[in-house]
Short mmCIF file of C-alpha atoms and ligand atoms in Angstrom, two decimals:
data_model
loop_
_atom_site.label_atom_id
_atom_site.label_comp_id
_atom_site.label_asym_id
_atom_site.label_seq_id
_atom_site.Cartn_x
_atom_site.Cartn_y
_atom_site.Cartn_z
CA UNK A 1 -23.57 -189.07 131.79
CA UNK A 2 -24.30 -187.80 127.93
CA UNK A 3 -22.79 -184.97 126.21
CA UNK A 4 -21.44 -181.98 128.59
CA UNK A 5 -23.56 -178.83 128.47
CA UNK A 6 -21.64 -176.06 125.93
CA UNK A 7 -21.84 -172.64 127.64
CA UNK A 8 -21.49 -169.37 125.53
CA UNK A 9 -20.15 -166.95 128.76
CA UNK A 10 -20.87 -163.29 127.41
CA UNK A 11 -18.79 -160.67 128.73
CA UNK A 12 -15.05 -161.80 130.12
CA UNK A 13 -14.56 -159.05 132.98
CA UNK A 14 -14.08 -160.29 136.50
CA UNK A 15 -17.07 -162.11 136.90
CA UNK A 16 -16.96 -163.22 133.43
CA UNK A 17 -13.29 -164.86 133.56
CA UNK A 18 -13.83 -166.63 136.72
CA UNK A 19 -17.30 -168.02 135.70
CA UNK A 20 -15.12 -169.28 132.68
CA UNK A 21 -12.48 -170.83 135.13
CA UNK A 22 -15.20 -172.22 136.74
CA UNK A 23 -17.18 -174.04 134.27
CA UNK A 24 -14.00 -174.79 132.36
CA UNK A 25 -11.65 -176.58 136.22
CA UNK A 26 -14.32 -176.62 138.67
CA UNK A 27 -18.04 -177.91 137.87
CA UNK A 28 -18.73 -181.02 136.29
CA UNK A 29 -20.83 -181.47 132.88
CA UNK A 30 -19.69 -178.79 131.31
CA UNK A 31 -17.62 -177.24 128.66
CA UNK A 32 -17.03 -173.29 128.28
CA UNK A 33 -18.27 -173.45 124.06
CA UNK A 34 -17.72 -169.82 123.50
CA UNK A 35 -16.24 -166.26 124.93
CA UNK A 36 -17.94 -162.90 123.86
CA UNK A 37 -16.84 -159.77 125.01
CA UNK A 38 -16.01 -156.62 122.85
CA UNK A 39 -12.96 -156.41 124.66
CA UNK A 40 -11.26 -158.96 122.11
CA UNK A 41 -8.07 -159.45 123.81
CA UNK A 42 -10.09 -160.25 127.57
CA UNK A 43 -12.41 -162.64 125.61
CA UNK A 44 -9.22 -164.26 124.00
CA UNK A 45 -7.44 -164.66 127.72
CA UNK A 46 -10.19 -165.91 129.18
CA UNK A 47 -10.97 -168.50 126.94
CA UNK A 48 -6.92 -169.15 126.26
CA UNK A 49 -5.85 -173.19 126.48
CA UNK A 50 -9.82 -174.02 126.50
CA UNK A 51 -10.06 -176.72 123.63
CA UNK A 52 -12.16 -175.92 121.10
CA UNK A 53 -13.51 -172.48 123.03
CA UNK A 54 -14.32 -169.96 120.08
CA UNK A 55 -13.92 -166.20 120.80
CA UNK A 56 -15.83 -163.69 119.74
CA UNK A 57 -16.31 -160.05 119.83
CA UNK A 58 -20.17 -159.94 119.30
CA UNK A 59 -21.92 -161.56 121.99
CA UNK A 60 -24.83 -163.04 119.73
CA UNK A 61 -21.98 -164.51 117.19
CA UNK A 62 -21.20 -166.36 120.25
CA UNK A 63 -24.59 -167.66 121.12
CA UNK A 64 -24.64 -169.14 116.86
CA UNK A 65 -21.16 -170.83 117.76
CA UNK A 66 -21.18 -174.60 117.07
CA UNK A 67 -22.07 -176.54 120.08
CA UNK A 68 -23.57 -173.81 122.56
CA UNK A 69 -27.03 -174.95 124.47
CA UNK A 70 -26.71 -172.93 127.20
CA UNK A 71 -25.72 -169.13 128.07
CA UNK A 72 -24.24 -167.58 130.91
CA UNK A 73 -24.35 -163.68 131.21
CA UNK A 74 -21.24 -161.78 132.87
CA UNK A 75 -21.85 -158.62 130.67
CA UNK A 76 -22.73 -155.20 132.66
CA UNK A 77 -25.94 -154.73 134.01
CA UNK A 78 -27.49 -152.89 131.08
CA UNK A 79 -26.62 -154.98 128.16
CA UNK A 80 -28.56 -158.03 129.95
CA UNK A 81 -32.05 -157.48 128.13
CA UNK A 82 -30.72 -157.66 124.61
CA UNK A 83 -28.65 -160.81 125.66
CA UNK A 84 -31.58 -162.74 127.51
CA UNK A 85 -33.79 -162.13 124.50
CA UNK A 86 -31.19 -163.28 122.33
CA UNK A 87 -30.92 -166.32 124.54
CA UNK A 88 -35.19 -166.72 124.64
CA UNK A 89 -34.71 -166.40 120.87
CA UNK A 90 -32.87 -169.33 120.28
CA UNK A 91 -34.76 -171.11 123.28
CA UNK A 92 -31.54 -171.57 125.24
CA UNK A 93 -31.61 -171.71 129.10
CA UNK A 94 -30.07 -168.73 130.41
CA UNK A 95 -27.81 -168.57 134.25
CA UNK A 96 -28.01 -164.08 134.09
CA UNK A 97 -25.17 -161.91 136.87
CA UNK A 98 -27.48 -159.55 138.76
CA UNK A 99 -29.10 -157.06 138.20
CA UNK A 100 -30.84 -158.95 135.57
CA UNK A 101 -32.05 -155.63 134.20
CA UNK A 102 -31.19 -152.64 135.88
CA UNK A 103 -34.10 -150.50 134.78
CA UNK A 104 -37.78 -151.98 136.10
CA UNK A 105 -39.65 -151.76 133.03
CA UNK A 106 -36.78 -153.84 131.24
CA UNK A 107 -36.88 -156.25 133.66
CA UNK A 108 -40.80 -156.68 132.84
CA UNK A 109 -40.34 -157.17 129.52
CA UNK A 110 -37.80 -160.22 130.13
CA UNK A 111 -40.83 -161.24 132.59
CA UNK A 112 -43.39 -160.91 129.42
CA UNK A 113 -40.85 -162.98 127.00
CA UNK A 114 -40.44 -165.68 129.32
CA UNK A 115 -44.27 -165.77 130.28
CA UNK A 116 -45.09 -165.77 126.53
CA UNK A 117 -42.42 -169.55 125.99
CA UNK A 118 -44.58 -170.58 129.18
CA UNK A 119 -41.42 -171.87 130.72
CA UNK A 120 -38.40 -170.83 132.37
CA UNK A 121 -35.33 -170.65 130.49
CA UNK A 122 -33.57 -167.79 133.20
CA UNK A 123 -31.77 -168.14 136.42
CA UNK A 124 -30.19 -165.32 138.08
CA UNK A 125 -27.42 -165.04 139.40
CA UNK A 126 -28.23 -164.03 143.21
CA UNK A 127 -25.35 -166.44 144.83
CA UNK A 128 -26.40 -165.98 148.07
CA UNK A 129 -29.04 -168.30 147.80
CA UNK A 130 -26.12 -171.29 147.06
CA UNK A 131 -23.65 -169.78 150.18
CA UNK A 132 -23.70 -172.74 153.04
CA UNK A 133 -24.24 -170.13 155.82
CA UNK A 134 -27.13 -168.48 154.11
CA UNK A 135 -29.21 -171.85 153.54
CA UNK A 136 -28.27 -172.91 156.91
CA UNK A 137 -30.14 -169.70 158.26
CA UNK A 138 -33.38 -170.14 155.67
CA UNK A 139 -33.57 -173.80 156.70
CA UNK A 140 -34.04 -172.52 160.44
CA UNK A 141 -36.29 -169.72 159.61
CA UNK A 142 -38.40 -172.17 157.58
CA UNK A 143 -37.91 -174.75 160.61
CA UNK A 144 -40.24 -172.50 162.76
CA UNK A 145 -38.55 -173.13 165.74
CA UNK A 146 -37.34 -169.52 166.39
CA UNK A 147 -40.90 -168.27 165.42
CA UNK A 148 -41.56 -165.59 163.32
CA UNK A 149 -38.81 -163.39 162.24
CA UNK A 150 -39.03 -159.67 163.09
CA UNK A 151 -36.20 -157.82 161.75
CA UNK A 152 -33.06 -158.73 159.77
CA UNK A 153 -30.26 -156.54 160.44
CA UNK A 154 -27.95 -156.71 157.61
CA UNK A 155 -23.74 -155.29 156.82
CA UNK A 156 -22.32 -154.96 153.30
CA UNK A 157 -19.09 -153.79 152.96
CA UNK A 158 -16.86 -153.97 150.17
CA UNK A 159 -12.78 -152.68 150.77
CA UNK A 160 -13.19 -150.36 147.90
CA UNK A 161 -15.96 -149.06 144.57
CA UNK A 162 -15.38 -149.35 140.96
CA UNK A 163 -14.11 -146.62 139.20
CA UNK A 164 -17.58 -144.61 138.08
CA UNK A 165 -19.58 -146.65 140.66
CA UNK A 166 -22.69 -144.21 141.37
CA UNK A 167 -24.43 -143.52 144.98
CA UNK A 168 -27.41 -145.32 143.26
CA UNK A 169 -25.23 -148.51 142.41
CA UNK A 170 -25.14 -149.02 146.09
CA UNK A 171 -28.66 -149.52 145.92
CA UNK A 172 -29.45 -151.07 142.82
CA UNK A 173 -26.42 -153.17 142.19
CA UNK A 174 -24.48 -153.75 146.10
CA UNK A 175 -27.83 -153.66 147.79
CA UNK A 176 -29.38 -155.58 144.99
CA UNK A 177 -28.38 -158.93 147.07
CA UNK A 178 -29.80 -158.19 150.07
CA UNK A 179 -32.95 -157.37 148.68
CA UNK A 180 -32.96 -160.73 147.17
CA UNK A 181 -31.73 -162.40 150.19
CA UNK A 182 -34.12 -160.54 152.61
CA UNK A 183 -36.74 -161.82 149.86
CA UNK A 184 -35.97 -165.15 149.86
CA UNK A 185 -35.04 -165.61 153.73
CA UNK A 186 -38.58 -164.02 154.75
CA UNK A 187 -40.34 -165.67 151.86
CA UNK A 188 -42.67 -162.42 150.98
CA UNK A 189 -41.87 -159.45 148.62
CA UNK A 190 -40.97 -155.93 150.59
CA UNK A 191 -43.51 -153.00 150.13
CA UNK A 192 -41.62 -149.39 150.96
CA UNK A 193 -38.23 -148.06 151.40
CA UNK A 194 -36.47 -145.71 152.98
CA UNK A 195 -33.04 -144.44 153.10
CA UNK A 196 -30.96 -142.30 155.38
CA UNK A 197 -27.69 -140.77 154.20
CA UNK A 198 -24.66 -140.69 157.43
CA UNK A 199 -22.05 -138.62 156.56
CA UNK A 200 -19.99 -139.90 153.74
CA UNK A 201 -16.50 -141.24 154.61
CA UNK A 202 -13.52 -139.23 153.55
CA UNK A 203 -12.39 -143.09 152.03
CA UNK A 204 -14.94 -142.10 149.53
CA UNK A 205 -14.84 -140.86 145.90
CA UNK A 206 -15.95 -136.93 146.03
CA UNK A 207 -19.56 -136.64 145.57
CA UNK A 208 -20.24 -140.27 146.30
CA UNK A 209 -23.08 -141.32 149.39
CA UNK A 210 -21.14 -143.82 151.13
CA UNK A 211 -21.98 -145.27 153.32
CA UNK A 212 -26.05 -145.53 153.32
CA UNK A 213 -28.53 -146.76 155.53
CA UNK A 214 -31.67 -148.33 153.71
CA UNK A 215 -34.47 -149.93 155.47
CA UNK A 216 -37.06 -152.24 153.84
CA UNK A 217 -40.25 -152.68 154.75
CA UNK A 218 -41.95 -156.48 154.26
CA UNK A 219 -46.28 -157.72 153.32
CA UNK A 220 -46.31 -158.89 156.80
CA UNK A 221 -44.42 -155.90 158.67
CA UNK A 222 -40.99 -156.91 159.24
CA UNK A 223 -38.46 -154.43 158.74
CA UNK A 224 -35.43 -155.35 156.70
CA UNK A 225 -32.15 -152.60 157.31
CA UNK A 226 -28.89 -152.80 155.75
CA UNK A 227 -25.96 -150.74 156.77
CA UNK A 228 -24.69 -150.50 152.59
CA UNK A 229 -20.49 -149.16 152.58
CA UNK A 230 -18.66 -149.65 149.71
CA UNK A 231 -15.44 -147.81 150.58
CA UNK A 232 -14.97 -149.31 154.06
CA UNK A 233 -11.14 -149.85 153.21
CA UNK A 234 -11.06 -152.82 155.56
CA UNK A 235 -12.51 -155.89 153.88
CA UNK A 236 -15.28 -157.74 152.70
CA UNK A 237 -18.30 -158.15 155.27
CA UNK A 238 -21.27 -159.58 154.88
CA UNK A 239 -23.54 -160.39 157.91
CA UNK A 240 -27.61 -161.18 158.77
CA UNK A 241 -28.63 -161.65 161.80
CA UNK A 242 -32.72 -162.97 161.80
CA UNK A 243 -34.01 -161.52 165.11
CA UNK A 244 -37.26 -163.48 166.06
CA UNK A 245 -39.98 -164.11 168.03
CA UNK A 246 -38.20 -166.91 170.07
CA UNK A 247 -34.44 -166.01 169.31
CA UNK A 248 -32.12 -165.22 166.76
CA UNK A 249 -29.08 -166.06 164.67
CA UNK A 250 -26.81 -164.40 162.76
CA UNK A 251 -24.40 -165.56 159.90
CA UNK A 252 -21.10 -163.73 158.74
CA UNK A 253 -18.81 -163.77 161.26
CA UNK A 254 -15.38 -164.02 159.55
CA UNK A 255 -14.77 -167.69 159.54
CA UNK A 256 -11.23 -168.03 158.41
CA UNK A 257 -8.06 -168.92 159.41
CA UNK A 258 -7.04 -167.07 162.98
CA UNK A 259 -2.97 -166.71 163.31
CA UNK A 260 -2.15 -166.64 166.94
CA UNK A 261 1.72 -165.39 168.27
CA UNK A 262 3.01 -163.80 171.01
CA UNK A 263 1.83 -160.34 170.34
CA UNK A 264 -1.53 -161.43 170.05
CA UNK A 265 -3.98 -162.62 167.51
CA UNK A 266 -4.85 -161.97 163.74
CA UNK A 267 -7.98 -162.95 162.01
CA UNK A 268 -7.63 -162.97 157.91
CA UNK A 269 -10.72 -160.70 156.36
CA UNK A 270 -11.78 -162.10 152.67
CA UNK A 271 -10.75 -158.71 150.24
CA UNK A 272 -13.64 -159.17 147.99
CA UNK A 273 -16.92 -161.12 146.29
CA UNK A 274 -14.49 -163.82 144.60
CA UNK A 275 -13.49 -165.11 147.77
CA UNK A 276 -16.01 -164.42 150.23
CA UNK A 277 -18.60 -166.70 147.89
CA UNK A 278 -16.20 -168.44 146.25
CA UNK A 279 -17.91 -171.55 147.08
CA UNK A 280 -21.65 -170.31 146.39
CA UNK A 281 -20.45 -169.25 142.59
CA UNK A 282 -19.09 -172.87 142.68
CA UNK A 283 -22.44 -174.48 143.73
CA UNK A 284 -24.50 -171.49 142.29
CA UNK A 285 -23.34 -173.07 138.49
CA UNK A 286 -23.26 -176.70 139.14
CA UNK A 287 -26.65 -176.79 140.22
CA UNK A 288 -27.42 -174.43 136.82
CA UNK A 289 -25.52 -176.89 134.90
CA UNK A 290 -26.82 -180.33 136.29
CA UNK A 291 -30.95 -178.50 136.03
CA UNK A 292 -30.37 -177.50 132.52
CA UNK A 293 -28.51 -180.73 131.79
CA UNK A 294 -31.81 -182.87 133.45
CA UNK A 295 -34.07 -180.63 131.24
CA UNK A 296 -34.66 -177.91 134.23
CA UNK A 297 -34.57 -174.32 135.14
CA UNK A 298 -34.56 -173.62 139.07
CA UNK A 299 -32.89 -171.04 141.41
CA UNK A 300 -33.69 -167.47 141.19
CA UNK A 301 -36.28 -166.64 138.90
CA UNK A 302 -37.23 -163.89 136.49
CA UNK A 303 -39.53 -162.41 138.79
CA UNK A 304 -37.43 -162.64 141.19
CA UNK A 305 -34.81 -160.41 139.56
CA UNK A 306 -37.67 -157.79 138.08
CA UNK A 307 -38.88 -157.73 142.04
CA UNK A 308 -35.25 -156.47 142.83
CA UNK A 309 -35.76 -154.08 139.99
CA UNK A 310 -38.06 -152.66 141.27
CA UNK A 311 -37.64 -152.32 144.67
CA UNK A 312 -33.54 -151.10 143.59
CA UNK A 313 -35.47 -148.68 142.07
CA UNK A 314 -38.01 -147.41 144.58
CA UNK A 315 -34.24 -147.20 146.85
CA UNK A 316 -32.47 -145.06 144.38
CA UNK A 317 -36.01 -142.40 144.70
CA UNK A 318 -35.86 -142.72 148.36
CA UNK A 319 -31.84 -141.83 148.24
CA UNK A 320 -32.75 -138.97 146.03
CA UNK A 321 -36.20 -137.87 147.20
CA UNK A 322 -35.89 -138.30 151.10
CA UNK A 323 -38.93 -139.93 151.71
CA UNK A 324 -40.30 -143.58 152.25
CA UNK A 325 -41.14 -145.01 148.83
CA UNK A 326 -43.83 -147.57 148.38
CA UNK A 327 -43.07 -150.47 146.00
CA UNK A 328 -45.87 -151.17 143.23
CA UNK A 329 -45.03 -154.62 141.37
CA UNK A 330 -46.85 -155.60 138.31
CA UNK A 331 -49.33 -158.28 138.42
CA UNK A 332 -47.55 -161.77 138.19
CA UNK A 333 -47.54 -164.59 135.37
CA UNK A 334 -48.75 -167.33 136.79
CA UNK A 335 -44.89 -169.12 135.71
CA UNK A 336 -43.55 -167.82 139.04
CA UNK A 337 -43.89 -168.48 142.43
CA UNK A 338 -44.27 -165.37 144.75
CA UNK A 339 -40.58 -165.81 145.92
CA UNK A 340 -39.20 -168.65 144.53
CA UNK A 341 -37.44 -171.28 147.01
N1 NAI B 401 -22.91 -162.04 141.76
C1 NAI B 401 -21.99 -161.21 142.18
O1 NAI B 401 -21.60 -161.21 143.35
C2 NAI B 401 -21.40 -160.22 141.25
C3 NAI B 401 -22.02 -159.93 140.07
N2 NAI B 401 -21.51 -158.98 139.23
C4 NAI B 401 -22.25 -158.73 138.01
O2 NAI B 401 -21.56 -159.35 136.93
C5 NAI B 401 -21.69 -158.55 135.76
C6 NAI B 401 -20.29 -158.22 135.25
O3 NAI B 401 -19.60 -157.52 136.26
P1 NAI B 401 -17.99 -157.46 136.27
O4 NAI B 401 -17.43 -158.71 135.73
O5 NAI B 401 -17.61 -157.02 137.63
O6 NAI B 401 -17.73 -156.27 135.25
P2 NAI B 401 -16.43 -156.00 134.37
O7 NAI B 401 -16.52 -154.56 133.97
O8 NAI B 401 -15.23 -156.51 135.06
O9 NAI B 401 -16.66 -156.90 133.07
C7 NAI B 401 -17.68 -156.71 132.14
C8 NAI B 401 -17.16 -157.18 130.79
O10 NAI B 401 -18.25 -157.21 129.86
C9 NAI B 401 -17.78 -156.70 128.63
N3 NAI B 401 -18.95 -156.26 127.86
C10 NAI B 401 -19.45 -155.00 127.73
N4 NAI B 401 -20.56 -155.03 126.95
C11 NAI B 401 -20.74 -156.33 126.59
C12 NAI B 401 -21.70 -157.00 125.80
N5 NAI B 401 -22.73 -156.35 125.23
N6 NAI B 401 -21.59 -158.33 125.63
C13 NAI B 401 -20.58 -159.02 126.20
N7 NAI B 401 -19.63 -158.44 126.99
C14 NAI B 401 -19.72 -157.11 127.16
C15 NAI B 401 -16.79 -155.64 129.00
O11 NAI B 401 -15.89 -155.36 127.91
C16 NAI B 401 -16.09 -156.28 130.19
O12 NAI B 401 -14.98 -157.07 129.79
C17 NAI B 401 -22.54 -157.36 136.16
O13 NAI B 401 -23.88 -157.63 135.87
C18 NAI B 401 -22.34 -157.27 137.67
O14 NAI B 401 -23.41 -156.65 138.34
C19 NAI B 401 -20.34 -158.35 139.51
C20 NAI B 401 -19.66 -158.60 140.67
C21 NAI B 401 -20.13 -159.57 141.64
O1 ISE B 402 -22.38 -158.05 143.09
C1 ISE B 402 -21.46 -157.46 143.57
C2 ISE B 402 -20.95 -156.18 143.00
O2 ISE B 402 -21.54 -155.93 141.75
C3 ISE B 402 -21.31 -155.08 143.97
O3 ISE B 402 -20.83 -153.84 143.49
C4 ISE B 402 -20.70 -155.39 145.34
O4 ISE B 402 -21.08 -154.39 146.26
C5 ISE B 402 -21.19 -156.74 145.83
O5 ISE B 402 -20.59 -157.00 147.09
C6 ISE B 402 -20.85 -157.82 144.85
O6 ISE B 402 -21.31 -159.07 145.31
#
């Protein structure tokens, strides 16, 4: 069995906290080591009745704290590079929250660090990848026996946005995942974007584009769209159906409990992220936890979060510009795999 793998978890927000409940009640192997967040008082609740847990308010104190080997990033978006170098720094392995960088040429320096160790030390955190349903559909697009996929139609709806979320965080952090996931599913990297604006919902913020209709382009001409609304009010959706040369199949259907009385029938709709991948967060770190504790890094790669970069950021022109944007990656290390599985 040996030693359980410390985790340092920077950043104790709502990610943050439940990847601490997480590693701390629900995966095996490991021990939450230390809690950084700036926010002193969320680090400290977080990390409250976690034996030996230290707190701190500096997230590289809590990458020195005695008995951390491994990292796991919950801080916003733009405070990732300066935490996954301090990770490369002290050569620990790395599981990162998406975006991994927001900003493309950030995101290609994390690429250059990690090429320059000649290993892997990141994984990021696109949890899709670990959701039952999702793998269930890659294993029968990889299975063949639907033929080659055409289009994926894809819904993302959250109930309601942040405060301060921005019309380009639908792109670059909502429609982050399926960028990944159309990625991974299709097994090639997508070329141009475009984006179409319906009118906004009056369940929006003022001055916010929501909803948004994005479509990808793919190397091999599929086309990838994703109806993106963050304000739906309603609940948490998240649906892909694969339409192919020989048939399709969809996943995301609500698949909960369904109350049935006189008056009729009532299906429950998950409210957010927490519970609608609830159990790919679960698998998403015990899989990080048992790799890293065998020696490993596997799962989503660095590339794989500077190629959502960069396409997030060939979206946010097209939102602002109008037009289809191409998407120009940088020539990859030879670390990575194209996509990797
Ligand atoms: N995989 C998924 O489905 C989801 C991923 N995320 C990602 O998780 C990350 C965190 O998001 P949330 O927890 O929703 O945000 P949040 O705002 O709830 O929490 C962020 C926390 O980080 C702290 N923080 C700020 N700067 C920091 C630094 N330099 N070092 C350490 N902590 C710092 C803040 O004080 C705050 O407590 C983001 O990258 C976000 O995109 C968020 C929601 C779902
Ligand atoms: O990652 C996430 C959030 O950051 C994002 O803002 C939401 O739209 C996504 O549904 C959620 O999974």
């Amino acid at each position: 069995m040996g030693e359980p793998l410390g985790v340092a978890v920077l950043g104790a927000g709502n990610m943050g906290a439940d990847h601490v409940r997480r590693l701390d009640r629900v995966v095996s192997g490991a021990r939450v080591a230390a809690v950084a967040d700036p926010d002193i008082e969320r680090a400290r609740a977080a990390g409250a009745g976690i034996a030996g847990v230290r707190v701190h308010p500096d997230p590289e104190a809590a990458l020195d704290a005695p008995g951390v080997a491994a990292v796991l990033i919950a801080s916003p978006g733009p405070a990732h590079e300066a935490a996954l170098l301090a990770a490369f720094a002290r050569d620990l392995p790395v599981l990162c929250e998406k975006p991994m960088v927001p900003d493309s040429a950030g995101a290609l320096r994390i690429v250059a660090a990690e090429a320059r160790l000649g290993r892997r030390l990141a994984q990021i955190g696109f949890m899709r990848r670990y959701d039952a349903e999702y793998r269930r559909l890659k294993a029968l697009l990889d299975g063949g026996s639907l033929g080659r996929p055409l289009m994926l139609h894809c819904v993302h709806r959250n109930v309601s946005s942040p405060p301060g979320f921005t019309s380009a965080q639908l792109i670059n952090s909502s429609v982050s995942h399926e960028i990944d996931a159309a990625r991974w599913l299709l097994g090639e990297e997508l070329t141009a974007v475009t984006v179409r604006r319906p009118v906004s919902s009056g369940g929006a913020p003022e001055g916010l584009i929501d909803p948004q209709f994005v479509l990808f382009e793919t190397e091999r001409g599929a086309l990838v769209d994703v109806e993106v609304f963050v304000n739906c009010g309603f609940g948490y959706q998240v649906r892909c159906e694969a339409v192919c040369e020989a048939g399709g199949a969809r996943i995301g259907e609500e698949h909960t409990l369904v109350v049935t009385r006189a008056d009729g029938a009532r299906q429950e709709v998950a409210p957010d992220h927490l519970v609608r991948f609830a159990d790919a967060y679960d698998r998403e770190v015990q899989d990080w936890v048992d790799a890293v504790r065998a020696g490993r890094v596997t799962g989503p790669s660095a590339w794989d979060g500077y190629a959502a970069a960069v396409v997030a950021e060939a979206g946010v022109r097209a939102l602002e510009g109008g037009g289809r944007v191409a998407v120009g990656l940088a020539p990859r290390p030879d670390l990575y795999a194209t996509v990797s599985r």
